[in-house]
PDB file of C-alpha atoms and ligand atoms in Angstrom:
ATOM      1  CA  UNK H 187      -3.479  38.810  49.240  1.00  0.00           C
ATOM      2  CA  UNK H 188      -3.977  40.464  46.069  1.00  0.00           C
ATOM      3  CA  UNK H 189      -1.041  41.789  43.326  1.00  0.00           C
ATOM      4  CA  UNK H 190      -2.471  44.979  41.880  1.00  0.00           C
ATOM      5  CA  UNK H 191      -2.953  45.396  38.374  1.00  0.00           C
ATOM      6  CA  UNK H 192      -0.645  47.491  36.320  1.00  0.00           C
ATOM      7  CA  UNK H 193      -1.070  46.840  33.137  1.00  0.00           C
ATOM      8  CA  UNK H 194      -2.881  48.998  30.468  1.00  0.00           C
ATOM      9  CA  UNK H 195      -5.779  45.375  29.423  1.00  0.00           C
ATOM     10  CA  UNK H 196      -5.555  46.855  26.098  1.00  0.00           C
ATOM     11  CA  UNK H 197      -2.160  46.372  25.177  1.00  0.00           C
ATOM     12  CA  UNK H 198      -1.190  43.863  23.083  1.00  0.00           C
ATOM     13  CA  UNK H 199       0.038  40.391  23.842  1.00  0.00           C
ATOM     14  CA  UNK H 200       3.704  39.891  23.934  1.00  0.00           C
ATOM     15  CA  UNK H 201       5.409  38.830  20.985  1.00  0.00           C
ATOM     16  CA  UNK H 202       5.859  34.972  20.689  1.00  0.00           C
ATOM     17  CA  UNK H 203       8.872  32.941  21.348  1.00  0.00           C
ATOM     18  CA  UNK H 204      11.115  32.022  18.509  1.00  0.00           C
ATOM     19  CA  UNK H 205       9.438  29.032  16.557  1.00  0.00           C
ATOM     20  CA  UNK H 206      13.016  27.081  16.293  1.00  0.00           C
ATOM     21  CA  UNK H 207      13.139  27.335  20.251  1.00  0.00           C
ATOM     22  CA  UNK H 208       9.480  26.172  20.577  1.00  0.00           C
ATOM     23  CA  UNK H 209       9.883  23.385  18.110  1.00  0.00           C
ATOM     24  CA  UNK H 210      12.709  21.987  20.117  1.00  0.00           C
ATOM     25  CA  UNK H 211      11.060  22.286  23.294  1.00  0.00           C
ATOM     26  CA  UNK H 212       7.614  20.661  22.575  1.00  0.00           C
ATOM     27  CA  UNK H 213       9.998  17.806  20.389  1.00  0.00           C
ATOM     28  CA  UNK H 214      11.951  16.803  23.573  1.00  0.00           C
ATOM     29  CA  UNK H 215       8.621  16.934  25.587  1.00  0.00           C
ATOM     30  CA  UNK H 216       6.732  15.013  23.011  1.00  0.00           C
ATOM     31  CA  UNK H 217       9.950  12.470  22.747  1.00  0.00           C
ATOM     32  CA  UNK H 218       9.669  12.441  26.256  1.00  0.00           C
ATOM     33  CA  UNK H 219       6.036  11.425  26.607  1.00  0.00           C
ATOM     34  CA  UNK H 220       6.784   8.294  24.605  1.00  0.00           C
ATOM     35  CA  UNK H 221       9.595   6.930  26.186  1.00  0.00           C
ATOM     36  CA  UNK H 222       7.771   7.330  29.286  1.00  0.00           C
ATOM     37  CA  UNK H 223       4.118   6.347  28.208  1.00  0.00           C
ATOM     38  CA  UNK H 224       2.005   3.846  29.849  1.00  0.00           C
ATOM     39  CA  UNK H 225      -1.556   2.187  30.253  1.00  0.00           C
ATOM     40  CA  UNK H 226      -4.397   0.989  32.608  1.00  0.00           C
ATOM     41  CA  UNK H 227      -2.561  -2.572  31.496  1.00  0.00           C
ATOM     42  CA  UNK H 228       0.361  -1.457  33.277  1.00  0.00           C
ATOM     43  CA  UNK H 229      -1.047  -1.423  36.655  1.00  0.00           C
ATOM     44  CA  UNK H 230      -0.947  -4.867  38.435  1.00  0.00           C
ATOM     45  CA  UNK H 231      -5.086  -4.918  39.264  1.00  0.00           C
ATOM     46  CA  UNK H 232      -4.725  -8.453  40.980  1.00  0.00           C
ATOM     47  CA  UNK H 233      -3.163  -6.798  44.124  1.00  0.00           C
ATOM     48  CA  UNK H 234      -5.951  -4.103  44.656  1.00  0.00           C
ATOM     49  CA  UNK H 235      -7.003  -3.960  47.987  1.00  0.00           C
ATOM     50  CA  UNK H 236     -10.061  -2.277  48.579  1.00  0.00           C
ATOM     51  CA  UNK H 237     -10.629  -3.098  52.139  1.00  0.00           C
ATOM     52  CA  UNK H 238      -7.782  -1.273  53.083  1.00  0.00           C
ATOM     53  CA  UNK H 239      -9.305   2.174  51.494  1.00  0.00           C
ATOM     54  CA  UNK H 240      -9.905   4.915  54.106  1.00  0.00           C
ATOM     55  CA  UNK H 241     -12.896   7.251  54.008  1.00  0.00           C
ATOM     56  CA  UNK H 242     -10.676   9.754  52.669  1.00  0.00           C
ATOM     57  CA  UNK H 243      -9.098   7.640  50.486  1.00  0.00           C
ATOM     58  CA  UNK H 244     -12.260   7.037  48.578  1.00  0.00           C
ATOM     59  CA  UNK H 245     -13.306  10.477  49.170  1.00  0.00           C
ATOM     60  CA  UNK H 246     -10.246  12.193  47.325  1.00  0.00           C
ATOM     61  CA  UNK H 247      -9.730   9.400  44.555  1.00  0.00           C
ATOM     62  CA  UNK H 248     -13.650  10.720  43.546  1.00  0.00           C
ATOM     63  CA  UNK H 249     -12.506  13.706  43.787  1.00  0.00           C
ATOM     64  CA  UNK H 250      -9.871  13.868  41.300  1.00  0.00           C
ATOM     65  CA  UNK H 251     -11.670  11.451  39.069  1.00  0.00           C
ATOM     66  CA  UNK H 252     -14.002  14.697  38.402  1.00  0.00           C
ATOM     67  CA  UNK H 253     -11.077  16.560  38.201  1.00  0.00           C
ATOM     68  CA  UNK H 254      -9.124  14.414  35.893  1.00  0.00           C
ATOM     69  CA  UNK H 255     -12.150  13.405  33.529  1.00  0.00           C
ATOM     70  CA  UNK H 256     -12.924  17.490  32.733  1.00  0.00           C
ATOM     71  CA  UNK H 257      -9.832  16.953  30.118  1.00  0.00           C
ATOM     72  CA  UNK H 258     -12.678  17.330  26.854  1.00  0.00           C
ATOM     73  CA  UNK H 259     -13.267  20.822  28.572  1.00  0.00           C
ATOM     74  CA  UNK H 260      -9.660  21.563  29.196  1.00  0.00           C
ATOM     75  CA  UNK H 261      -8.550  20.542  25.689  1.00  0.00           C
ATOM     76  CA  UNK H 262     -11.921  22.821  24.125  1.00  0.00           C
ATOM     77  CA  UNK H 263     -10.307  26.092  25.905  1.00  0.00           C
ATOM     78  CA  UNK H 264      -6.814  25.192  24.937  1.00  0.00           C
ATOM     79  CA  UNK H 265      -8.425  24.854  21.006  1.00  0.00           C
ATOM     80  CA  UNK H 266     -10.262  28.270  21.524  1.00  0.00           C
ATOM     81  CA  UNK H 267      -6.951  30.415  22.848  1.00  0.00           C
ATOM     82  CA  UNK H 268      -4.868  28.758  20.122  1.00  0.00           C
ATOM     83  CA  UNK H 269      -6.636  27.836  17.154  1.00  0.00           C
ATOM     84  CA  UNK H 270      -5.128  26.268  14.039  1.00  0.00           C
ATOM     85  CA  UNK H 271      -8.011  26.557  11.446  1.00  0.00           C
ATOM     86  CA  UNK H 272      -8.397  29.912   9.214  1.00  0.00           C
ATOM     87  CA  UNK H 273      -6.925  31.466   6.604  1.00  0.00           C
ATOM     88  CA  UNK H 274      -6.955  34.745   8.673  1.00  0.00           C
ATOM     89  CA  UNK H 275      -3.969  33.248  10.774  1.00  0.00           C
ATOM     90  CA  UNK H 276      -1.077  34.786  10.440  1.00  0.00           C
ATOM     91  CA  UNK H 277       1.360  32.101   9.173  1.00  0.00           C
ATOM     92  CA  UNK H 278       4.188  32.834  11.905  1.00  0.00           C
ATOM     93  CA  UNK H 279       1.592  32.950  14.519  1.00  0.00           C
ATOM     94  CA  UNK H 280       0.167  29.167  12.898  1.00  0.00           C
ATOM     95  CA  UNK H 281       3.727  27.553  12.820  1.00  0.00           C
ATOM     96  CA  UNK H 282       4.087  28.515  16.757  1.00  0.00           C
ATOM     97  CA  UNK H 283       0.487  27.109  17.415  1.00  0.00           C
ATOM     98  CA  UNK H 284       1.606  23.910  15.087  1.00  0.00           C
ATOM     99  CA  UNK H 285       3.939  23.052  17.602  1.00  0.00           C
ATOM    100  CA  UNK H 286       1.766  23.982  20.471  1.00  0.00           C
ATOM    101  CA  UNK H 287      -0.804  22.037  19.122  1.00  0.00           C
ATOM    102  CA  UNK H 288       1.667  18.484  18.643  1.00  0.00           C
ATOM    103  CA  UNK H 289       2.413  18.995  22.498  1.00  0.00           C
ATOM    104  CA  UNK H 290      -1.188  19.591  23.491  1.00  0.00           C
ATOM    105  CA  UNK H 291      -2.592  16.157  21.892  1.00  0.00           C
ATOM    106  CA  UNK H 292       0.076  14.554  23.430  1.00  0.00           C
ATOM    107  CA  UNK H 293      -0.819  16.281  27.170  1.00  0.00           C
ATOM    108  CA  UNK H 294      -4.445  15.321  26.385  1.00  0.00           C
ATOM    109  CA  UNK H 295      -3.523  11.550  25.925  1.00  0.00           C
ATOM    110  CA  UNK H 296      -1.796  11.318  28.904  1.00  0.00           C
ATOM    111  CA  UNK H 297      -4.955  13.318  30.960  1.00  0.00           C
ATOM    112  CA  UNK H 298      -7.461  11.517  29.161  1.00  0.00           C
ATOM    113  CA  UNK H 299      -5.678   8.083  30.368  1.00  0.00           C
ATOM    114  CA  UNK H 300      -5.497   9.570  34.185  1.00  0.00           C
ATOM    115  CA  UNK H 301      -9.499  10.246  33.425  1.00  0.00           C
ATOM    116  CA  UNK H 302      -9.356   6.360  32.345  1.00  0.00           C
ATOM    117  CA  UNK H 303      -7.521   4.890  35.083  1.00  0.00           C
ATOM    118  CA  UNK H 304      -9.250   6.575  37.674  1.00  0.00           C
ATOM    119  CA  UNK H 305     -12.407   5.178  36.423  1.00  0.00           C
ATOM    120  CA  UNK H 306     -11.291   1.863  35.921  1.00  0.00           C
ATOM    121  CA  UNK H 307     -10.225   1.941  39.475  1.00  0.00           C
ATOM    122  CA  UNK H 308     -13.124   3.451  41.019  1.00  0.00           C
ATOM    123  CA  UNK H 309     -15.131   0.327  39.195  1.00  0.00           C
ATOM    124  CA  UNK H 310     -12.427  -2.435  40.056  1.00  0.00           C
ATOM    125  CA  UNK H 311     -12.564  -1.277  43.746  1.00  0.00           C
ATOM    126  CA  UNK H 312     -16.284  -1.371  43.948  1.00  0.00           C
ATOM    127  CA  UNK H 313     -16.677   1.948  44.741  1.00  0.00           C
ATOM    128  CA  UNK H 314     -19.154   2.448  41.737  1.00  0.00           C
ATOM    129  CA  UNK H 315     -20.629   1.047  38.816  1.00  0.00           C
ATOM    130  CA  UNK H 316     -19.631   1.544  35.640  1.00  0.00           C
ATOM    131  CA  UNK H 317     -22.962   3.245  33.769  1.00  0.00           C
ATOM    132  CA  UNK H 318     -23.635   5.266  37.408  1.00  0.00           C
ATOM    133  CA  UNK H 319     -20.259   6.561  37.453  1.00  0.00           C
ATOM    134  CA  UNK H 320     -20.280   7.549  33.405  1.00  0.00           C
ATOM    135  CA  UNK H 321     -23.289   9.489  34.148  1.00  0.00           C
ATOM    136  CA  UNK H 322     -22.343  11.284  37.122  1.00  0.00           C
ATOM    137  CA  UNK H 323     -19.217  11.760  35.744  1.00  0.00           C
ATOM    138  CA  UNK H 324     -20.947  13.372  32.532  1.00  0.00           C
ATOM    139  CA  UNK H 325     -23.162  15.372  34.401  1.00  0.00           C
ATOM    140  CA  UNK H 326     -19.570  17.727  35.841  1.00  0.00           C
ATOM    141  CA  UNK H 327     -17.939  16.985  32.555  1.00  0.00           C
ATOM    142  CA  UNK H 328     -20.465  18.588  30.032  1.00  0.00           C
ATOM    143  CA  UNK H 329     -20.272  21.782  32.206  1.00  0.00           C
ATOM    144  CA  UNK H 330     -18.839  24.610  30.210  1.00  0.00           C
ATOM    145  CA  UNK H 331     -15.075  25.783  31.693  1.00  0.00           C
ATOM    146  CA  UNK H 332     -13.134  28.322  30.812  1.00  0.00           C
ATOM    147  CA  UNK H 333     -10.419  30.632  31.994  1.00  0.00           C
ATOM    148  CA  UNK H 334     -10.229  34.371  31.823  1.00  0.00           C
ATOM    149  CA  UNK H 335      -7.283  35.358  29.690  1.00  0.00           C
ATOM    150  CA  UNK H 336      -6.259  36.549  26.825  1.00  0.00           C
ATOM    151  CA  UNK H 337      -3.178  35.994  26.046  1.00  0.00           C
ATOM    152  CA  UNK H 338      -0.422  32.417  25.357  1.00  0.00           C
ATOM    153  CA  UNK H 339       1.680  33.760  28.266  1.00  0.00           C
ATOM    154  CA  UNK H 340      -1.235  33.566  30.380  1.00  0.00           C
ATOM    155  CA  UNK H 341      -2.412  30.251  29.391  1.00  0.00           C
ATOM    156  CA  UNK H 342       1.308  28.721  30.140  1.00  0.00           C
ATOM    157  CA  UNK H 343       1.375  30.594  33.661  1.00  0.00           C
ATOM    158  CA  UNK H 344      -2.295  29.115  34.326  1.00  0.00           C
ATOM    159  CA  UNK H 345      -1.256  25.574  33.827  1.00  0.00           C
ATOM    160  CA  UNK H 346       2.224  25.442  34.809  1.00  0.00           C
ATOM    161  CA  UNK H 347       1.125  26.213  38.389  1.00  0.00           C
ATOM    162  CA  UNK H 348      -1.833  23.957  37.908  1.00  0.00           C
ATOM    163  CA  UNK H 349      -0.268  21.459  36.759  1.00  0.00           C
ATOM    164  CA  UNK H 350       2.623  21.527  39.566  1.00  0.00           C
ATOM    165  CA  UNK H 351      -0.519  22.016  42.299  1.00  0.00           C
ATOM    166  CA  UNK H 352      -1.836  18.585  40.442  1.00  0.00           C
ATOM    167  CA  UNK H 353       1.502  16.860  41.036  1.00  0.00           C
ATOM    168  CA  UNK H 354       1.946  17.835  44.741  1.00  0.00           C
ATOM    169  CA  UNK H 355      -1.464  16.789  45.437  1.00  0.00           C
ATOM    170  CA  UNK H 356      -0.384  12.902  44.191  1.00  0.00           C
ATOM    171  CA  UNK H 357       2.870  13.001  45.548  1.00  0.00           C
ATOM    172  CA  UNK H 358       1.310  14.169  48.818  1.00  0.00           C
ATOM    173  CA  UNK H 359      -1.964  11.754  48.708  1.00  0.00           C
ATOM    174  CA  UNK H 360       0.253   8.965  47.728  1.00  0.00           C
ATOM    175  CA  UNK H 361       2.243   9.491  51.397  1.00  0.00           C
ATOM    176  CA  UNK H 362      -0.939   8.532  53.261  1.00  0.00           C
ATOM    177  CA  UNK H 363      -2.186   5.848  51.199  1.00  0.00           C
ATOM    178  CA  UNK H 364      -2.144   2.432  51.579  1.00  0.00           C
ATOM    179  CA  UNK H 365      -3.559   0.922  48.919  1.00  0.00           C
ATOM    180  CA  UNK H 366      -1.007  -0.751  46.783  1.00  0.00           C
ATOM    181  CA  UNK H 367      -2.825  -0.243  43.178  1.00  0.00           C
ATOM    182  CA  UNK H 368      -3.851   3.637  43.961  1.00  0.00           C
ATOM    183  CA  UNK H 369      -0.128   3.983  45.213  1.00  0.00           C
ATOM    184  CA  UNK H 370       0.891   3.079  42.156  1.00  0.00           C
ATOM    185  CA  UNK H 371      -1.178   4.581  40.392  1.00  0.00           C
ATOM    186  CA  UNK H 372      -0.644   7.954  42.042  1.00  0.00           C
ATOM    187  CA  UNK H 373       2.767   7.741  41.452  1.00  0.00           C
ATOM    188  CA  UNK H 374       1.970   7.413  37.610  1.00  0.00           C
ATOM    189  CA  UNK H 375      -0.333  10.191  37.642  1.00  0.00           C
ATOM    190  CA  UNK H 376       2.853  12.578  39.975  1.00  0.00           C
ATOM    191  CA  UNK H 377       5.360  11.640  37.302  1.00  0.00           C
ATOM    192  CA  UNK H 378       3.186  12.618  33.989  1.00  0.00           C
ATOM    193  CA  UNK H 379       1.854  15.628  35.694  1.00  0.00           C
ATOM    194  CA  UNK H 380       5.873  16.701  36.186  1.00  0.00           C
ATOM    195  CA  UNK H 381       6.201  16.366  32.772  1.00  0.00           C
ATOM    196  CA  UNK H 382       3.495  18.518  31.800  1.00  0.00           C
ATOM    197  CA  UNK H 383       4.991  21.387  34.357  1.00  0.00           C
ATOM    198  CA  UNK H 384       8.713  20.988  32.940  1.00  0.00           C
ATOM    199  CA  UNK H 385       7.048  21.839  28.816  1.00  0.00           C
ATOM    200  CA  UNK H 386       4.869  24.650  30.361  1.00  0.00           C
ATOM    201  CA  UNK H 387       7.626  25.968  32.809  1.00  0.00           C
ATOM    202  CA  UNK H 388       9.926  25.847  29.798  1.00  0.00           C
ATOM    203  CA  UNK H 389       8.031  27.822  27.653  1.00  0.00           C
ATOM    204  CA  UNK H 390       6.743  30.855  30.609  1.00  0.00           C
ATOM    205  CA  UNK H 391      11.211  30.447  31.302  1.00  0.00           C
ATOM    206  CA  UNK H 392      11.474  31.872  27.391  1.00  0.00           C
ATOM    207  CA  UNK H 393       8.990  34.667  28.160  1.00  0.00           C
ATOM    208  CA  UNK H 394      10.302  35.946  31.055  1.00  0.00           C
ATOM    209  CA  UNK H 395      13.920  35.317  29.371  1.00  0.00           C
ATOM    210  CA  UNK H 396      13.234  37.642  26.274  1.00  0.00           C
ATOM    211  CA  UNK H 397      10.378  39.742  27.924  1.00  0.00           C
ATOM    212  CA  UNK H 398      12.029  40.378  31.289  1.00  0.00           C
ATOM    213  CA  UNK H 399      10.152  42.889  33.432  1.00  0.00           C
ATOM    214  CA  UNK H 400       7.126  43.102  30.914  1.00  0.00           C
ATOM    215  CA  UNK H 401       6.299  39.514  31.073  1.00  0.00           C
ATOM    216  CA  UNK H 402       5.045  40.136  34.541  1.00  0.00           C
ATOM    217  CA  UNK H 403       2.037  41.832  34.795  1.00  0.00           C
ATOM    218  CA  UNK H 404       0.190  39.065  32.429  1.00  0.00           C
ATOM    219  CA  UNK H 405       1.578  36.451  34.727  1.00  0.00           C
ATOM    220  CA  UNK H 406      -0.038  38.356  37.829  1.00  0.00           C
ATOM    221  CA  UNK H 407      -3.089  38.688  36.153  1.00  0.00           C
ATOM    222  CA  UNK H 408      -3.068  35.096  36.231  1.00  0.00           C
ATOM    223  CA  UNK H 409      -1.878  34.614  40.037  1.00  0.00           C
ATOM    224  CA  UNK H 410      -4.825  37.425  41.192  1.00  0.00           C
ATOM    225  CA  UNK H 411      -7.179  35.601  39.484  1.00  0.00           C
ATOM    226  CA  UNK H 412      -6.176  31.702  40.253  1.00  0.00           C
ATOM    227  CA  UNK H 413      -8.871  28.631  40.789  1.00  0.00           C
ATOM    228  CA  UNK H 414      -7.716  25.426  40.734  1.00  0.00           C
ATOM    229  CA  UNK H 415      -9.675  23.539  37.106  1.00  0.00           C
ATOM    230  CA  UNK H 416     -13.866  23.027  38.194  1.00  0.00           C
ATOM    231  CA  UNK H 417     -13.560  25.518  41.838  1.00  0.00           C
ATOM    232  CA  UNK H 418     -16.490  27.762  39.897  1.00  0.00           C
ATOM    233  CA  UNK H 419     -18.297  24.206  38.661  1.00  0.00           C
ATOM    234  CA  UNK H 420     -17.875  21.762  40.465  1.00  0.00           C
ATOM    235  CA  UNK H 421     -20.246  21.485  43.262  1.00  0.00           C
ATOM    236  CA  UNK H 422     -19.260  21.609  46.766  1.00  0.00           C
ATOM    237  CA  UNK H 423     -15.812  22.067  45.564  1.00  0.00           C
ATOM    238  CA  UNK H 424     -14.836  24.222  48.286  1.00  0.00           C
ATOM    239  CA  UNK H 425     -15.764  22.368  51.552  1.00  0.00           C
ATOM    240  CA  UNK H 426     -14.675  19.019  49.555  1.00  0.00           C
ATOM    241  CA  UNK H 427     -11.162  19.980  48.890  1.00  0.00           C
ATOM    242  CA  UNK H 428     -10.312  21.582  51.530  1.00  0.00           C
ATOM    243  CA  UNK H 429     -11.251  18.423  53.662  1.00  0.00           C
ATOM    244  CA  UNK H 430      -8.848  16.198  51.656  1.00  0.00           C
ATOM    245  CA  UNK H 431      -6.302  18.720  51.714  1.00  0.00           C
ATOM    246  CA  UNK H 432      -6.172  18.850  55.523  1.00  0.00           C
ATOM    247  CA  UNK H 433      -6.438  15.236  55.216  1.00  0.00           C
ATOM    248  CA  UNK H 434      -3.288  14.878  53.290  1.00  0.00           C
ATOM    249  CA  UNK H 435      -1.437  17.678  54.477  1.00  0.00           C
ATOM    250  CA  UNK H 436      -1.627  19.674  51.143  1.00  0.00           C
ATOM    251  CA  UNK H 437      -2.116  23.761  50.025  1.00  0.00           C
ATOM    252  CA  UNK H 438      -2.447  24.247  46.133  1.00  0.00           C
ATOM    253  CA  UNK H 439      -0.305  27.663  46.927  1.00  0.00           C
ATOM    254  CA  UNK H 440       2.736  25.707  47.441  1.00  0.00           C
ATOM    255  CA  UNK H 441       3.317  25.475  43.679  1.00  0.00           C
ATOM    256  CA  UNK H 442       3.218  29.364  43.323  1.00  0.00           C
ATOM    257  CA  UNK H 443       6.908  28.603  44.740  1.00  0.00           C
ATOM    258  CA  UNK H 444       7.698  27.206  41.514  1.00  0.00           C
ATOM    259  CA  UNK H 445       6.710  30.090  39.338  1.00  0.00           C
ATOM    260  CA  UNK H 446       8.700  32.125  41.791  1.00  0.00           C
ATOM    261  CA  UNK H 447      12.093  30.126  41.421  1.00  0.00           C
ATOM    262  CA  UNK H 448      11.250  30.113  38.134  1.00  0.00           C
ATOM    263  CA  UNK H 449      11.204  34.226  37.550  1.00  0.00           C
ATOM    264  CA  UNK H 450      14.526  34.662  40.004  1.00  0.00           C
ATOM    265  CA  UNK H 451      16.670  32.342  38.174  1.00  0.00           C
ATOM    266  CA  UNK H 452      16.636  35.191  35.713  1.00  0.00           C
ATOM    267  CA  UNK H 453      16.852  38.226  38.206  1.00  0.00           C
ATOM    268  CA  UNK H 454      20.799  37.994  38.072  1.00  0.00           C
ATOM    269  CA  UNK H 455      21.259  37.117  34.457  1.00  0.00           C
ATOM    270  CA  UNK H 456      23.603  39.582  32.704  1.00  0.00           C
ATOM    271  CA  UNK H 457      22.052  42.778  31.308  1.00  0.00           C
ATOM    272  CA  UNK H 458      19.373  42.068  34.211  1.00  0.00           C
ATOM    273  CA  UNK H 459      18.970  46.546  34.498  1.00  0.00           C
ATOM    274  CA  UNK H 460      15.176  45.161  36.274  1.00  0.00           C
ATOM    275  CA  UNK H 461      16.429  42.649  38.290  1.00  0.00           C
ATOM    276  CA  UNK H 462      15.027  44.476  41.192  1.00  0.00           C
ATOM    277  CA  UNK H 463      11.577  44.158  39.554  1.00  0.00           C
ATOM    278  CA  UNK H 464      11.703  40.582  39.400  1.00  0.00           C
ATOM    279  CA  UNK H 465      12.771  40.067  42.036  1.00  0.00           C
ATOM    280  CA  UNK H 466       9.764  42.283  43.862  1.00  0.00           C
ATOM    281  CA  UNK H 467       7.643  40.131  42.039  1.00  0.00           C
ATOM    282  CA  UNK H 468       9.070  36.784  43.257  1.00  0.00           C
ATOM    283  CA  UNK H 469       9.252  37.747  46.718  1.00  0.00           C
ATOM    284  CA  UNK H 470       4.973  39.041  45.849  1.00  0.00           C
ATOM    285  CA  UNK H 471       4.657  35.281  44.754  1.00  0.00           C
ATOM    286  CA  UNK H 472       5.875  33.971  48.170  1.00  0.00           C
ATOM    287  CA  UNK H 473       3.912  35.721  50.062  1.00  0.00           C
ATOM    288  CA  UNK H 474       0.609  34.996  47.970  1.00  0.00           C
ATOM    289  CA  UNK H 475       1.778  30.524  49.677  1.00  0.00           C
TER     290      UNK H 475
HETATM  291 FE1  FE2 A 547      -3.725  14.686  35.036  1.00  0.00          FE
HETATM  292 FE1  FE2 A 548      -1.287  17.351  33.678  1.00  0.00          FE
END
């Protein structure tokens, strides 16, 4: 099901949150980050046990390695929509993407060591070898990816439903594992990935607060549009992750119920005149799960 368009594409984006607000927001996130970081030393290795890997097991832990180790693409987009070299920057608009910028190197450490750990355990476990893997890993990884938008609200919409997809996925892979190392590993990989969702959620929460009814059409722009990162690259994306979906008993839509909780918490705030617009577009969201 499709939300129609009803936005004029040229307008111009929505004004930006207030930089105090964002500075306090990506601070917390980035405090948070540390307090909670870890590494591949973390994970006890000694107790992997690889002969108790399903099929699908192996299948989706590939799977998300390709996934995972795209984060060079992921951060080259992010560095495209919000770039921070040029004089011709406005220098309100540069102070927002400052503190944009000291969340997203943060967010690319932590994806960069899920791109790690997967790798290390895809060696450890014997299901490849180091060079083979870096190459067939490279040969998804140098593929160009982008996303369609044009504007910061979209970019937050994009990946706080991604990245709430991403940590369903673990939380729901980790349930039929058995694997002791991967479990904990996949646990890891569920918590960080919250994380990422609660900074992104935060900042699409601000839009919709100041923007109300007019922060909506960019955000369904973004839901009409939706592919989960490397569906258009990857190949036989399709067939493959809809097998280990069905295998795990997981549908990416089911975090499109998180931008829609999101968008009604603010239907019945005070001086809410379009709360019956939101609230059209959150029940639109539900039915798109
Ligand atoms: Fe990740
Ligand atoms: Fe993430």
């Amino acid at each position: 099901m499709r939300i129609l368009h009803d936005r004029d594409l040229s307008a111009p984006p929505l004004p930006g949150p207030c930089l105090g607000e964002v500075r306090d927001t990506v601070a917390e996130s980035v405090q948070r980050a540390a307090d909670r970081s870890w590494s591949l030393a973390d994970l006890d290795w000694r107790r992997l046990r690889p002969e108790v890997l399903t099929d699908t097991d192996r299948s989706a832990v590939r799977f998300i390695s390709f996934i995972e180790d795209h984060i060079p693409g992921y951060l080259s987009w992010l560095m495209e929509m919000f770039p921070v070299v040029g004089e011709e920057i406005p220098v309100e608009e540069f102070c927002l993407r400052r503190e944009y910028f000291r969340f997203f190197v943060t967010w690319a450490a932590d994806e960069e060591r899920h791109a790690s750990v997967l790798t290390r355990y895809q060696t450890l476990a014997g299901m490849a070898e180091p060079d083979a893997l870096a190459r067939e890993l490279a040969e998804e990884c140098r593929k160009r990816w982008t996303l369609p938008y044009r504007e910061p609200l979209q970019a937050f919409t994009y990946t706080l439903i991604q990245e709430k997809a991403t940590q369903l996925f673990y939380q729901q892979f980790r349930r039929v594992v058995h694997e002791p190392v991967l479990r904990d590993l996949l646990n890891r990989l569920a918590r960080d990935e919250a994380r990422h969702f609660a900074l992104y959620s935060h900042l699409v929460g601000i839009y919709v607060r100041d923007h109300r009814g007019r922060a909506l059409a960019p955000m369904k722009e973004v839901l009409d549009t939706f592919r989960m990162p490397l569906a258009d690259t990857l190949g036989g994306y399709w067939r493959w992750s809809l097998r280990i979906a069905d295998a795990v008993g997981y549908d990416y839509t089911q975090a499109y119920e998180a931008l829609a909780r999101l968008v009604s918490d603010y239907a019945d705030a005070p001086a809410g005149e379009d709360a019956d617009t939101l609230l059209a577009f959150v029940d639109s969201v539900r039915k798109l799960a």
